[in-house]
Amino acid sequence: MTLDALDKKLLLLLQQDTKSTTKELSLKLNLSVTAVYERIKKLERGGIIAKYVALLDPVKIDKNFTVFCHLKLTQHTREFITKFESQVVKLDAVLECYHVSGDYDYILKIAVKDMDAYREFLLSKLTTLGHIGSTHSTFMISAVKNTTVHNLQ
C-alpha cells in the first residue's frame, strides 16, 4: 500500500490524538469528513493502522518502576524458544518482549510498583519459566524520550 502526503499527515494526526473526530481531522487536512473517513477505513483495511489504544500514566496506576530485563536461555532450540515465548506473553507485568541478537536472547520491558514487586515477580513468575539460564536487570532512572509516534515524512 502506497501512502500519499495526506495519508501520512492523517496518520501523524491520529498518532498524536486518536480521539480526534473526522470533522476535526477534515479541517486540519482541508478534506471533507467523508474523505477523511474513507482514508481511515482504507488505512485500517490495509493494516497500516493496526489498533487503537489508550496510553495510561504509570504513576497514576502504580506501575512506575520500569525494568529492562536481559535474559539468556539455556539452549536455543526451537522447542525452548517456542515454549519460553508462549509463557512470557502471559505475564502481565511484561509490557514488551524482544528476541534479540548479542549477549542475551531476549529483552523484556517490565512495569511493576516498586523494587519489592519486581523481586517478587522475578522469583515467583519469571525465573519459574523453563530453560532460563540467566537474567540481568537494568532499572530505569528517567524516561528521556518515550513516544509511540512514527514519523512518516
PDB file of N, CA and C in Angstrom, residues 65 67-70 110 112-124 126 135-139:
ATOM      1  N   PHE A  65       7.678   1.665  38.210  1.00  0.00           N
ATOM      2  CA  PHE A  65       9.024   1.103  38.352  1.00  0.00           C
ATOM      3  C   PHE A  65       9.264   0.256  37.100  1.00  0.00           C
ATOM      4  N   VAL A  67      11.659  -1.839  34.489  1.00  0.00           N
ATOM      5  CA  VAL A  67      12.855  -2.676  34.466  1.00  0.00           C
ATOM      6  C   VAL A  67      13.055  -3.205  33.048  1.00  0.00           C
ATOM      7  N   PHE A  68      14.296  -3.173  32.599  1.00  0.00           N
ATOM      8  CA  PHE A  68      14.667  -3.832  31.352  1.00  0.00           C
ATOM      9  C   PHE A  68      15.455  -5.066  31.754  1.00  0.00           C
ATOM     10  N   CYS A  69      14.878  -6.213  31.509  1.00  0.00           N
ATOM     11  CA  CYS A  69      15.486  -7.470  31.931  1.00  0.00           C
ATOM     12  C   CYS A  69      16.049  -8.188  30.709  1.00  0.00           C
ATOM     13  N   HIS A  70      17.360  -8.381  30.713  1.00  0.00           N
ATOM     14  CA  HIS A  70      18.034  -9.130  29.649  1.00  0.00           C
ATOM     15  C   HIS A  70      18.073 -10.585  30.097  1.00  0.00           C
ATOM     16  N   ILE A 110       9.493  -4.452  31.740  1.00  0.00           N
ATOM     17  CA  ILE A 110       8.605  -4.876  32.818  1.00  0.00           C
ATOM     18  C   ILE A 110       8.183  -3.650  33.630  1.00  0.00           C
ATOM     19  N   VAL A 112       6.231  -2.585  37.168  1.00  0.00           N
ATOM     20  CA  VAL A 112       5.683  -3.002  38.451  1.00  0.00           C
ATOM     21  C   VAL A 112       5.636  -1.796  39.390  1.00  0.00           C
ATOM     22  N   LYS A 113       5.150  -2.012  40.603  1.00  0.00           N
ATOM     23  CA  LYS A 113       5.006  -0.910  41.562  1.00  0.00           C
ATOM     24  C   LYS A 113       6.355  -0.397  42.079  1.00  0.00           C
ATOM     25  N   ASP A 114       7.236  -1.316  42.487  1.00  0.00           N
ATOM     26  CA  ASP A 114       8.486  -0.903  43.112  1.00  0.00           C
ATOM     27  C   ASP A 114       9.479  -2.065  43.092  1.00  0.00           C
ATOM     28  N   MET A 115      10.619  -1.891  43.742  1.00  0.00           N
ATOM     29  CA  MET A 115      11.661  -2.914  43.766  1.00  0.00           C
ATOM     30  C   MET A 115      11.168  -4.204  44.417  1.00  0.00           C
ATOM     31  N   ASP A 116      10.403  -4.083  45.479  1.00  0.00           N
ATOM     32  CA  ASP A 116       9.868  -5.280  46.126  1.00  0.00           C
ATOM     33  C   ASP A 116       8.956  -6.062  45.182  1.00  0.00           C
ATOM     34  N   ALA A 117       8.141  -5.351  44.441  1.00  0.00           N
ATOM     35  CA  ALA A 117       7.237  -6.012  43.491  1.00  0.00           C
ATOM     36  C   ALA A 117       8.044  -6.676  42.372  1.00  0.00           C
ATOM     37  N   TYR A 118       9.137  -6.036  41.954  1.00  0.00           N
ATOM     38  CA  TYR A 118       9.970  -6.652  40.919  1.00  0.00           C
ATOM     39  C   TYR A 118      10.638  -7.920  41.455  1.00  0.00           C
ATOM     40  N   ARG A 119      11.144  -7.858  42.671  1.00  0.00           N
ATOM     41  CA  ARG A 119      11.772  -9.041  43.266  1.00  0.00           C
ATOM     42  C   ARG A 119      10.777 -10.196  43.329  1.00  0.00           C
ATOM     43  N   GLU A 120       9.565  -9.893  43.749  1.00  0.00           N
ATOM     44  CA  GLU A 120       8.527 -10.921  43.820  1.00  0.00           C
ATOM     45  C   GLU A 120       8.209 -11.474  42.426  1.00  0.00           C
ATOM     46  N   PHE A 121       8.107 -10.588  41.437  1.00  0.00           N
ATOM     47  CA  PHE A 121       7.848 -11.018  40.062  1.00  0.00           C
ATOM     48  C   PHE A 121       8.981 -11.909  39.551  1.00  0.00           C
ATOM     49  N   LEU A 122      10.208 -11.501  39.804  1.00  0.00           N
ATOM     50  CA  LEU A 122      11.377 -12.255  39.350  1.00  0.00           C
ATOM     51  C   LEU A 122      11.393 -13.652  39.968  1.00  0.00           C
ATOM     52  N   LEU A 123      11.172 -13.729  41.274  1.00  0.00           N
ATOM     53  CA  LEU A 123      11.249 -15.006  41.972  1.00  0.00           C
ATOM     54  C   LEU A 123      10.045 -15.919  41.730  1.00  0.00           C
ATOM     55  N   SER A 124       8.863 -15.337  41.675  1.00  0.00           N
ATOM     56  CA  SER A 124       7.671 -16.183  41.600  1.00  0.00           C
ATOM     57  C   SER A 124       7.135 -16.389  40.186  1.00  0.00           C
ATOM     58  N   LEU A 126       8.988 -14.973  36.724  1.00  0.00           N
ATOM     59  CA  LEU A 126       9.937 -15.040  35.609  1.00  0.00           C
ATOM     60  C   LEU A 126      10.880 -16.230  35.705  1.00  0.00           C
ATOM     61  N   THR A 135      19.627 -13.948  33.982  1.00  0.00           N
ATOM     62  CA  THR A 135      18.962 -12.666  33.760  1.00  0.00           C
ATOM     63  C   THR A 135      19.889 -11.543  34.211  1.00  0.00           C
ATOM     64  N   HIS A 136      19.685 -10.391  33.627  1.00  0.00           N
ATOM     65  CA  HIS A 136      20.414  -9.182  34.017  1.00  0.00           C
ATOM     66  C   HIS A 136      19.402  -8.044  33.978  1.00  0.00           C
ATOM     67  N   SER A 137      19.194  -7.385  35.120  1.00  0.00           N
ATOM     68  CA  SER A 137      18.177  -6.343  35.221  1.00  0.00           C
ATOM     69  C   SER A 137      18.794  -4.959  35.234  1.00  0.00           C
ATOM     70  N   THR A 138      18.174  -4.058  34.497  1.00  0.00           N
ATOM     71  CA  THR A 138      18.552  -2.644  34.469  1.00  0.00           C
ATOM     72  C   THR A 138      17.309  -1.844  34.816  1.00  0.00           C
ATOM     73  N   PHE A 139      17.436  -0.911  35.750  1.00  0.00           N
ATOM     74  CA  PHE A 139      16.291  -0.152  36.227  1.00  0.00           C
ATOM     75  C   PHE A 139      16.289   1.241  35.619  1.00  0.00           C
TER      76      PHE A 139
END
